[in-house]
GROMACS .gro file of C-alpha atoms in nm:
model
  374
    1UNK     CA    1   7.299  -6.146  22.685
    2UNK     CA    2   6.990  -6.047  22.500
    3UNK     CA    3   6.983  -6.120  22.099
    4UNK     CA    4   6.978  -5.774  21.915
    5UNK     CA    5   6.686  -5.517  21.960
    6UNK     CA    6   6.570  -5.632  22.223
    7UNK     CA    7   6.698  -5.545  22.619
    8UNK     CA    8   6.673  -5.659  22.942
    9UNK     CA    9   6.389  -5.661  23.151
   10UNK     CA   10   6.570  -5.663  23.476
   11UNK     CA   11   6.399  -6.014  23.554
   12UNK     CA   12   6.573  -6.243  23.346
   13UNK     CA   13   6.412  -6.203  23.039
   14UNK     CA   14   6.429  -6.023  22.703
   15UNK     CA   15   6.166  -5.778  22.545
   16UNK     CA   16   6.112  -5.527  22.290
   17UNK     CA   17   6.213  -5.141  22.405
   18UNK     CA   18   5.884  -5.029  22.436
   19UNK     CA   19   5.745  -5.303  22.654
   20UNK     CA   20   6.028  -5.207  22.939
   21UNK     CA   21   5.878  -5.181  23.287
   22UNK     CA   22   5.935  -4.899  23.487
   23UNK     CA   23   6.085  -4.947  23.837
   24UNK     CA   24   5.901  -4.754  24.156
   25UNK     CA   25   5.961  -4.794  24.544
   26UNK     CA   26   6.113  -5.147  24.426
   27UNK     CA   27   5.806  -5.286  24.243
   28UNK     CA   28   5.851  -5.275  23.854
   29UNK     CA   29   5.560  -5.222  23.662
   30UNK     CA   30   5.450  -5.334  23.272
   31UNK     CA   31   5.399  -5.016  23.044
   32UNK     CA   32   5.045  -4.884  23.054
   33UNK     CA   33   5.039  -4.958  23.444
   34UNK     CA   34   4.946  -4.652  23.626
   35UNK     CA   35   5.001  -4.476  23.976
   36UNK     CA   36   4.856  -4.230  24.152
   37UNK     CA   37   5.106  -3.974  24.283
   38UNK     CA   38   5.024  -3.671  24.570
   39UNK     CA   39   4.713  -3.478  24.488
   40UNK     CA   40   4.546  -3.574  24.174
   41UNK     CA   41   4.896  -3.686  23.944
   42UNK     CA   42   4.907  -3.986  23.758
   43UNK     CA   43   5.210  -4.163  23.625
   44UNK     CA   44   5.202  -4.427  23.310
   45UNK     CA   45   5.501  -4.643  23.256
   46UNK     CA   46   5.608  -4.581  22.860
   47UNK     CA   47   5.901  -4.775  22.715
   48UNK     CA   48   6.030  -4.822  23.100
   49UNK     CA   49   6.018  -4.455  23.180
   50UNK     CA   50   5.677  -4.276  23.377
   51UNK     CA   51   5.496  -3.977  23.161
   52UNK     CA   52   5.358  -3.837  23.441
   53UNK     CA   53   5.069  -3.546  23.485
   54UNK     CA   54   5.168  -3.210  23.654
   55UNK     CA   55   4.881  -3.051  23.886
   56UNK     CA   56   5.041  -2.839  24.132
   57UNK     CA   57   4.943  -2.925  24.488
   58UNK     CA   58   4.894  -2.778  24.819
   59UNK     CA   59   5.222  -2.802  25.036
   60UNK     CA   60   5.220  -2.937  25.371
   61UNK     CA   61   5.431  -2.816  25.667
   62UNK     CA   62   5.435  -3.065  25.998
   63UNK     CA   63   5.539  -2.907  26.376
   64UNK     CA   64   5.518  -3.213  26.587
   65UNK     CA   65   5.598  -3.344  26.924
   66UNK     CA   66   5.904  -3.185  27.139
   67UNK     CA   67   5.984  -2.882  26.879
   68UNK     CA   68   6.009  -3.098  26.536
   69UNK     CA   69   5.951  -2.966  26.216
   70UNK     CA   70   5.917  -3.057  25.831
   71UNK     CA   71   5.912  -2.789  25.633
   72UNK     CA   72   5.683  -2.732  25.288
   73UNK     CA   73   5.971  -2.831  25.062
   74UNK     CA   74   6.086  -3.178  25.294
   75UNK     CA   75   6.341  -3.076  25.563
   76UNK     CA   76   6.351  -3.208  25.854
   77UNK     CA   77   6.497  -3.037  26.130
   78UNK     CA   78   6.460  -2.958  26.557
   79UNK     CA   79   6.411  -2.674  26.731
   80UNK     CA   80   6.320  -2.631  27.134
   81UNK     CA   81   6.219  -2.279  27.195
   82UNK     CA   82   6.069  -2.224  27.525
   83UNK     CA   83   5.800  -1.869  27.356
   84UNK     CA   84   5.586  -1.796  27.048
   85UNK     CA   85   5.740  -1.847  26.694
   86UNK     CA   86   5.592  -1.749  26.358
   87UNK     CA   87   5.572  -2.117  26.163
   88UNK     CA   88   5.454  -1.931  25.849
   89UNK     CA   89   5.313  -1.580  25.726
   90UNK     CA   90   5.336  -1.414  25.386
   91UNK     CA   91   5.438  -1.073  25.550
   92UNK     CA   92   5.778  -1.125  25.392
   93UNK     CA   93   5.897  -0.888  25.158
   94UNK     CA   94   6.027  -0.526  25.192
   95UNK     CA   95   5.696  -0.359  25.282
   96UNK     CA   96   5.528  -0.646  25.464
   97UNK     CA   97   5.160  -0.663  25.308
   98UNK     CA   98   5.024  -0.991  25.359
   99UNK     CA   99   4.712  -1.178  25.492
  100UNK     CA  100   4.798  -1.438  25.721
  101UNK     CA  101   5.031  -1.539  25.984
  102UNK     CA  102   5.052  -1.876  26.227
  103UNK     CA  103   5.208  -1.862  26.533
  104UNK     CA  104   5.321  -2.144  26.755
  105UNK     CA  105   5.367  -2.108  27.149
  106UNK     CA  106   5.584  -2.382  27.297
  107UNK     CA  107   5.588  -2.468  27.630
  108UNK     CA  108   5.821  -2.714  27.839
  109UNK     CA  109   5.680  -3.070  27.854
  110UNK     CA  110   5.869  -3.238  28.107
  111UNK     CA  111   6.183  -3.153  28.288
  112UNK     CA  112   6.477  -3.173  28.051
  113UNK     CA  113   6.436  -2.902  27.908
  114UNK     CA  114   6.237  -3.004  27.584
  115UNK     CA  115   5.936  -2.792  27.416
  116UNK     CA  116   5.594  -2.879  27.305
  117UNK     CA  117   5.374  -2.646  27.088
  118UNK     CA  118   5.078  -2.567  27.349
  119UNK     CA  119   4.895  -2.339  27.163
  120UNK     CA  120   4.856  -2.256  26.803
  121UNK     CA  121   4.799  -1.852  26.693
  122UNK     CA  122   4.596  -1.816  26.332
  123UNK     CA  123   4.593  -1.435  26.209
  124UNK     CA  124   4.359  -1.380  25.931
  125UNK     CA  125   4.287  -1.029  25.863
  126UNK     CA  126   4.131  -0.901  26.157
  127UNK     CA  127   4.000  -1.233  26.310
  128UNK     CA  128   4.253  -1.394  26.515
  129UNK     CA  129   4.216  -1.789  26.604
  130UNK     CA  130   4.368  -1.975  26.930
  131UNK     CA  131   4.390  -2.348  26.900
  132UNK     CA  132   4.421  -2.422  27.309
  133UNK     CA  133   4.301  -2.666  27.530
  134UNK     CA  134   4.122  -2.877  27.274
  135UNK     CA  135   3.926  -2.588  27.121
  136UNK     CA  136   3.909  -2.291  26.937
  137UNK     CA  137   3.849  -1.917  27.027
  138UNK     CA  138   3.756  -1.630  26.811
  139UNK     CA  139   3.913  -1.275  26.900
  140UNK     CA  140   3.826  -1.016  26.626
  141UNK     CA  141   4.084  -0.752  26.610
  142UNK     CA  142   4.056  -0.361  26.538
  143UNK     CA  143   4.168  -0.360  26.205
  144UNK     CA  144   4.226  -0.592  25.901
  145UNK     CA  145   4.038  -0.701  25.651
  146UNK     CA  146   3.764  -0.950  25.662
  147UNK     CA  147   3.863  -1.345  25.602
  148UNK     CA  148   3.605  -1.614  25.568
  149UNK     CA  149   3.715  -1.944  25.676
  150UNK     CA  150   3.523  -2.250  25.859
  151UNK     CA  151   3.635  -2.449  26.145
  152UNK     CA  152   3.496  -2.815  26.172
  153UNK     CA  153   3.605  -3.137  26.349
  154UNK     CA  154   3.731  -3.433  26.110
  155UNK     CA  155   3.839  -3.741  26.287
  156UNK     CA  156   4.060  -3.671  26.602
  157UNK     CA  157   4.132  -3.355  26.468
  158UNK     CA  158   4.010  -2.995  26.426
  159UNK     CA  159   4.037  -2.824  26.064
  160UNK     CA  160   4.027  -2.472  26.016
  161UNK     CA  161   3.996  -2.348  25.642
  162UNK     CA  162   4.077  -2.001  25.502
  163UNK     CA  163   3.905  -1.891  25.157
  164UNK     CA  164   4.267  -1.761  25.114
  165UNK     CA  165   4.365  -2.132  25.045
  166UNK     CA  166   4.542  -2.185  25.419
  167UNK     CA  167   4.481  -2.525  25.588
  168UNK     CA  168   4.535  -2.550  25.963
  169UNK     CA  169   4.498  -2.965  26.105
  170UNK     CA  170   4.585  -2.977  26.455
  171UNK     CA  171   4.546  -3.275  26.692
  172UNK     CA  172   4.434  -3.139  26.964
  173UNK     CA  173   4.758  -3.158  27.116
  174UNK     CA  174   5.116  -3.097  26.987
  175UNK     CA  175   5.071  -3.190  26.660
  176UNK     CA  176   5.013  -2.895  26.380
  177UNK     CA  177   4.927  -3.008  25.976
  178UNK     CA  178   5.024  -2.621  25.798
  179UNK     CA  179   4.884  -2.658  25.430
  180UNK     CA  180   4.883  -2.404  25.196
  181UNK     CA  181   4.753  -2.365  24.827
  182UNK     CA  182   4.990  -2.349  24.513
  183UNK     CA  183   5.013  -1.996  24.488
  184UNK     CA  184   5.184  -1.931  24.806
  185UNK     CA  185   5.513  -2.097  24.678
  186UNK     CA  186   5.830  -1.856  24.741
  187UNK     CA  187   5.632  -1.616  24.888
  188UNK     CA  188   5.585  -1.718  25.258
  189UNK     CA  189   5.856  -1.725  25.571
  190UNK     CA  190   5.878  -1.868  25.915
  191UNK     CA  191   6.022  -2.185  26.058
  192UNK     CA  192   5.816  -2.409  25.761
  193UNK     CA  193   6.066  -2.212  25.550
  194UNK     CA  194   5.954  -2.046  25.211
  195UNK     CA  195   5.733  -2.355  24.992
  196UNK     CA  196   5.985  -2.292  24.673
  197UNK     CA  197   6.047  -2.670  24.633
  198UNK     CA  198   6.442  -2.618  24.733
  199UNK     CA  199   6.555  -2.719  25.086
  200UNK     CA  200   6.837  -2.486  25.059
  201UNK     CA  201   6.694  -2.214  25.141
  202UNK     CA  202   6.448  -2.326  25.387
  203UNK     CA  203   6.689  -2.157  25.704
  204UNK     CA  204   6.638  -1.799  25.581
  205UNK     CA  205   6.600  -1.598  25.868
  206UNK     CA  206   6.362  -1.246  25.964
  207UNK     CA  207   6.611  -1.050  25.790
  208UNK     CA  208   6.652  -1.264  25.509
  209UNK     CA  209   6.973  -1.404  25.554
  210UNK     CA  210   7.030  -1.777  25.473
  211UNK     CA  211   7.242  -1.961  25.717
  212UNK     CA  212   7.358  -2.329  25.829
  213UNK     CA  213   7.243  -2.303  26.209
  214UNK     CA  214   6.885  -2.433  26.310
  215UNK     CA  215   6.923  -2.269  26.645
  216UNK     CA  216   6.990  -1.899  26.474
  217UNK     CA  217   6.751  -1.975  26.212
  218UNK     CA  218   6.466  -2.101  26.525
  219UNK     CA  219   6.566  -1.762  26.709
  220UNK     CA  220   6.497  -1.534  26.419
  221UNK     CA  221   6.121  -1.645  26.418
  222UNK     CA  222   6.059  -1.549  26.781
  223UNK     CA  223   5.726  -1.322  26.791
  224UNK     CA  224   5.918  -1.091  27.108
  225UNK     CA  225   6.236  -0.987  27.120
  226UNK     CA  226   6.236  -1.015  27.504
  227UNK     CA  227   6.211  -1.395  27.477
  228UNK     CA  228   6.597  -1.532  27.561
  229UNK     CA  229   6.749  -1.724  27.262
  230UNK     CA  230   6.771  -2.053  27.275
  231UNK     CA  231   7.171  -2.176  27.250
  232UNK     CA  232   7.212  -2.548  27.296
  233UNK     CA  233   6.970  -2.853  27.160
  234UNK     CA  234   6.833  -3.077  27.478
  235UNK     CA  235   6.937  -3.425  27.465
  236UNK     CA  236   6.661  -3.574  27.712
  237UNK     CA  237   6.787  -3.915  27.689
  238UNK     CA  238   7.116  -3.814  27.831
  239UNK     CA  239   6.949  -3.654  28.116
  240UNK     CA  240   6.723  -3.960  28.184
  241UNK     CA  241   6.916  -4.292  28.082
  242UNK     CA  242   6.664  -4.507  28.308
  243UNK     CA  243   6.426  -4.377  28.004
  244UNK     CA  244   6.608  -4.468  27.695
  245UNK     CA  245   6.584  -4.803  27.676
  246UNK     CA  246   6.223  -4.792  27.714
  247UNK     CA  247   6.165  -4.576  27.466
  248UNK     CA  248   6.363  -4.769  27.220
  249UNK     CA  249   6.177  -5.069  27.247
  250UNK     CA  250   5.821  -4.873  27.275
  251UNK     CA  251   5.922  -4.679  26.928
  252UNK     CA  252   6.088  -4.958  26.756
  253UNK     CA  253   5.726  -4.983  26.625
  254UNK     CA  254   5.814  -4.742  26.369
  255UNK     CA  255   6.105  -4.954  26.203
  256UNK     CA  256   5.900  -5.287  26.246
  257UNK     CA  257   5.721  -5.506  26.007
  258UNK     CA  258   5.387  -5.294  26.133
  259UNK     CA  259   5.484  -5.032  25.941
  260UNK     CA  260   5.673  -5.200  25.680
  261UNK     CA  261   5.462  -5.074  25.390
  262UNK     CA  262   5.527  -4.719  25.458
  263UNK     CA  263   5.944  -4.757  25.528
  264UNK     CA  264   6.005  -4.722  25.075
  265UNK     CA  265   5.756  -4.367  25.080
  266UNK     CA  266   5.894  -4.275  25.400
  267UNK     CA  267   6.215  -4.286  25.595
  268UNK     CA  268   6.140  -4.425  25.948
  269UNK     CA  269   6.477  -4.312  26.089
  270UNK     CA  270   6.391  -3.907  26.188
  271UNK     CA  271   6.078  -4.026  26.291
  272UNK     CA  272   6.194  -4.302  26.511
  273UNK     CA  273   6.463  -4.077  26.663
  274UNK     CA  274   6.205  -3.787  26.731
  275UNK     CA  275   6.000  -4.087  26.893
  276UNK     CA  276   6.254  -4.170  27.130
  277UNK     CA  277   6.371  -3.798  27.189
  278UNK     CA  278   5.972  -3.724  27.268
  279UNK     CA  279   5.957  -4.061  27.506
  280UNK     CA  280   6.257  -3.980  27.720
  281UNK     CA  281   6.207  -3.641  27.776
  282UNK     CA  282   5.812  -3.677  27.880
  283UNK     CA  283   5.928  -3.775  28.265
  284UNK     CA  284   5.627  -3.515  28.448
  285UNK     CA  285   5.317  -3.720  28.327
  286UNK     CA  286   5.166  -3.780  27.970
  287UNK     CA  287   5.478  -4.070  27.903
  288UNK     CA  288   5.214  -4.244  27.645
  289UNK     CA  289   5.087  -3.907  27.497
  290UNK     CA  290   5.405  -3.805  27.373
  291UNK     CA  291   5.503  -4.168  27.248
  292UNK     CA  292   5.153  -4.182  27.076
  293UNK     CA  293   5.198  -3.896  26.922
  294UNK     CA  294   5.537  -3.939  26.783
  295UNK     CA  295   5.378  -4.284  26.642
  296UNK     CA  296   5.070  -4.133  26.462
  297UNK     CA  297   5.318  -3.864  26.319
  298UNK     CA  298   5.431  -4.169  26.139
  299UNK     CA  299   5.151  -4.302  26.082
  300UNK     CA  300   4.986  -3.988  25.943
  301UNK     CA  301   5.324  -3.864  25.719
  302UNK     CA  302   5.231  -4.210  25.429
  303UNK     CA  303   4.904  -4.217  25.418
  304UNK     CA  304   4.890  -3.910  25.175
  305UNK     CA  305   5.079  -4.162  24.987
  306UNK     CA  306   4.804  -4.428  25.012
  307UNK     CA  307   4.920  -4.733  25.253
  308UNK     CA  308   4.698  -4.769  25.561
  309UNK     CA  309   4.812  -4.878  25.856
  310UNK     CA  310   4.602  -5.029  26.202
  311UNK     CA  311   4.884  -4.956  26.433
  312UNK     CA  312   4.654  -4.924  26.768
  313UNK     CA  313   4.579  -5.164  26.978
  314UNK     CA  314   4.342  -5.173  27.271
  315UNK     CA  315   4.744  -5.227  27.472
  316UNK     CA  316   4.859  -4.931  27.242
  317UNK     CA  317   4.789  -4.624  27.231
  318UNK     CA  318   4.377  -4.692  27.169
  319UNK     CA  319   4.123  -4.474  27.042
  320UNK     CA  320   3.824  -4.541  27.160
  321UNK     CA  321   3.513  -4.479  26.959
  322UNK     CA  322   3.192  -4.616  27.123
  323UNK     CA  323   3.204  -4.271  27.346
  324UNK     CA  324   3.016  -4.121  27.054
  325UNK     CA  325   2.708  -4.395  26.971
  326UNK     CA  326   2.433  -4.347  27.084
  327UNK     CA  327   2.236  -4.620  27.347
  328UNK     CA  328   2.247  -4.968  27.169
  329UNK     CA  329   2.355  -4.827  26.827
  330UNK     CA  330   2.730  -4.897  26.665
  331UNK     CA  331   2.728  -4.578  26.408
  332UNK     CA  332   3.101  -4.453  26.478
  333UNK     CA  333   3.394  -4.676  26.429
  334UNK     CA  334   3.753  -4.586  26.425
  335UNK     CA  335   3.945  -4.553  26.108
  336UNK     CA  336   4.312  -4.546  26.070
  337UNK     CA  337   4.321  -4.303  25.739
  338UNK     CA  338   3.980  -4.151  25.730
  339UNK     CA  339   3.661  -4.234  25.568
  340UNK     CA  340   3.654  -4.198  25.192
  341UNK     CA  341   3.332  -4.248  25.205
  342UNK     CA  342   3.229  -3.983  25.427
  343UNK     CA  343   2.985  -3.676  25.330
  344UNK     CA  344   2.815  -3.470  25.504
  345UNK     CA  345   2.599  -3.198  25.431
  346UNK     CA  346   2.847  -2.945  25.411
  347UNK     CA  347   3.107  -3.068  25.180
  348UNK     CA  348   2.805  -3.203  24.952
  349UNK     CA  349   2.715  -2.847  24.917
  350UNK     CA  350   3.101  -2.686  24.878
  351UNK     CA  351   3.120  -2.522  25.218
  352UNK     CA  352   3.406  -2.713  25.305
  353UNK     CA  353   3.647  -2.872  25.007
  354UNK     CA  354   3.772  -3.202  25.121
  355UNK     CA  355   4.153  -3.113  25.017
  356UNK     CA  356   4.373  -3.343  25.163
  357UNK     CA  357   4.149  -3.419  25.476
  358UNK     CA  358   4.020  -3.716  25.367
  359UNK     CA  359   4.322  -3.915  25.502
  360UNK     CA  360   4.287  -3.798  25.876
  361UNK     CA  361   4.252  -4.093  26.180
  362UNK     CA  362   4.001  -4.089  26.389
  363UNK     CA  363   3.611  -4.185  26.467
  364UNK     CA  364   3.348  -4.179  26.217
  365UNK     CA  365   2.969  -4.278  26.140
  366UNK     CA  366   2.850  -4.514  25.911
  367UNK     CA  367   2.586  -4.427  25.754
  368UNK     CA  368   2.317  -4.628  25.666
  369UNK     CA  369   2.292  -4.675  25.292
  370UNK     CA  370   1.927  -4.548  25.263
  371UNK     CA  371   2.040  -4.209  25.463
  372UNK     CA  372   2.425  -4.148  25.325
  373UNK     CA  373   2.484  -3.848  25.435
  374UNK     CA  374   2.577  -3.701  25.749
   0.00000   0.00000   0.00000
């Protein structure tokens, strides 16, 4: 029992009420402690509550691996659909004006049935992008207005940036990073559902109906109507037992003590099911792609949240950076949440903001101190 006017501290002892820590992801902190939230928000502990600021940040929608999603406002859900599916747009309302759409084309990667996105569709105004093969390709269209937007390569991973405050990250290969800008919220549609903070909502179909089903929700999206609707939800492991149990012990990565930093920001368990979903059903070739992938989803989902993690190993899943330096020179080295240190000419000179890039894996130069910029 503590004397009067004064309360516990949750560690044995007594204080005054306003020097009561404040309790977050299981650490408790004294009051004027800070900590750095999303984008640029700050939380102080007062009296053993956090005052915290309120910048509104981009939202993030993740497509990864065999058909999963996570939409802007935090569901997570699956969908296999073997055709081309609107992931977002803002050509939503009644008479569908808008400026932007992204389409993702699945294909099948292996034989169970399961989907991968192969190629990702950007619409904006009259120039339309295709992510595809590793690389981009420009198609300008007959009508539309004009778009500026930039495409450059950060880490593994190619970035293409509207003016209109649309984000496109995509690995290269079945991973997709959708972010858009604060005033999108409530007024976009597709499978990364509508960015209106409430989960809810997120399965509202083309016509605007709400419902419970991922599968009618996933068909709804379909860019043709001659595409067949998908009706059940592969279970790839059932198909290949031999598989299961080693993907189980390749993905129990996820929920070990590598990663243990990251498991109080973010669940492991969706992520180490879609793992072992993605490792059974690879059976036709690519086996460590789609496990590697499904890992570095991980990987990449608490960073943004600021621990770091060197999961690879030259056994697992390695990156290999000494491709890029030059004859007896060691300029690029790999780094597991990007380089904060990184400039280079063009983001030094506002051509390219460095929104929520900074934290991307990959390979890049150090620059000598005497020449900092690349």
């Amino acid at each position: 029992m503590c004397p009067n006017g004064l309360l516990d501290d949750g560690r044995g002892g007594c204080v005054e009420p306003e020097e009561c820590p404040c309790l977050h992801n299981k650490h408790l902190y004294f009051p004027g402690q800070q900590i750095k939230l999303d984008c640029n928000n700050t939380c102080t502990c007062q009296r053993g509550r956090w005052e915290c600021t309120k910048f509104v940040c981009h939202g993030t929608c993740s497509i990864y691996g065999s058909g999963h999603y996570v939409t802007f406002d935090g569901r997570h859900y699956d969908f296999d659909g073997h055709c081309s599916y609107v992931a977002i747009q803002d050509y939503c309302g009644q008479n569908s004006t808008g400026s932007f759409s992204i389409v993702t084309e699945n294909v099948p990667c292996g034989t169970t049935g399961v989907t991968c996105s192969k190629a990702i569709k950007i619409f904006l105004g009259r120039t339309e992008l295709k992510l595809e093969d590793k690389h981009s390709k420009v198609i300008q269209l007959e009508e539309g207005h004009h778009a500026a937007y930039t495409t450059r390569e950060v880490g593994q991973y190619l970035v293409v940036e509207a003016s209109t405050g649309v984000i496109v990250i995509w690995d290269k290969k079945t991973t997709v990073f959708i972010k858009l800008a604060p005033s999108y919220k409530g007024s976009v549609c597709g499978l990364c559902g509508n960015f209106d903070d409430r989960t809810s909502n997120d399965f509202t179909t083309r016509d605007h109906m709400v419902v419970s089903s991922e599968l009618h929700f996933g068909n709804s999206w379909k860019e043709t109507s001659t595409c067949p609707d998908v009706t059940v939800t592969p279970e790839p492991c059932s198909l290949n037992p031999h598989r299961r149990s080693w993907a189980e012990k390749q993905c129990s990565i996820i929920k070990s003590s590598v990663f243990a930093v990251c498991h109080s920001k973010v669940d492991p368990t969706v992520f180490y099911e879609a793992c072992v979903h993605d490792s059974c059903s690879c059976d036709s070739g690519g086996d460590c792609e789609c496990f590697c992938s499904a890992v570095a989803s991980y990987a990449q989902s608490a960073p943004r949240l600021r621990p770091c993690v060197f999961w690879r190993t030259p056994d697992l899943c390695p990156i290999f950076c000494d491709y890029y330096n030059p004859p007896n020179e060691c300029e690029w080295h790999y780094e597991p949440c990007g380089n904060r240190s990184f400039e280079t000419c063009r983001t030094i000179n506002g051509i390219h903001s460095n929104i929520s890039v900074s934290y991307l894996e990959g390979c890049y130069p150090r620059c000598p101190k005497h020449r900092p910029i690349y």
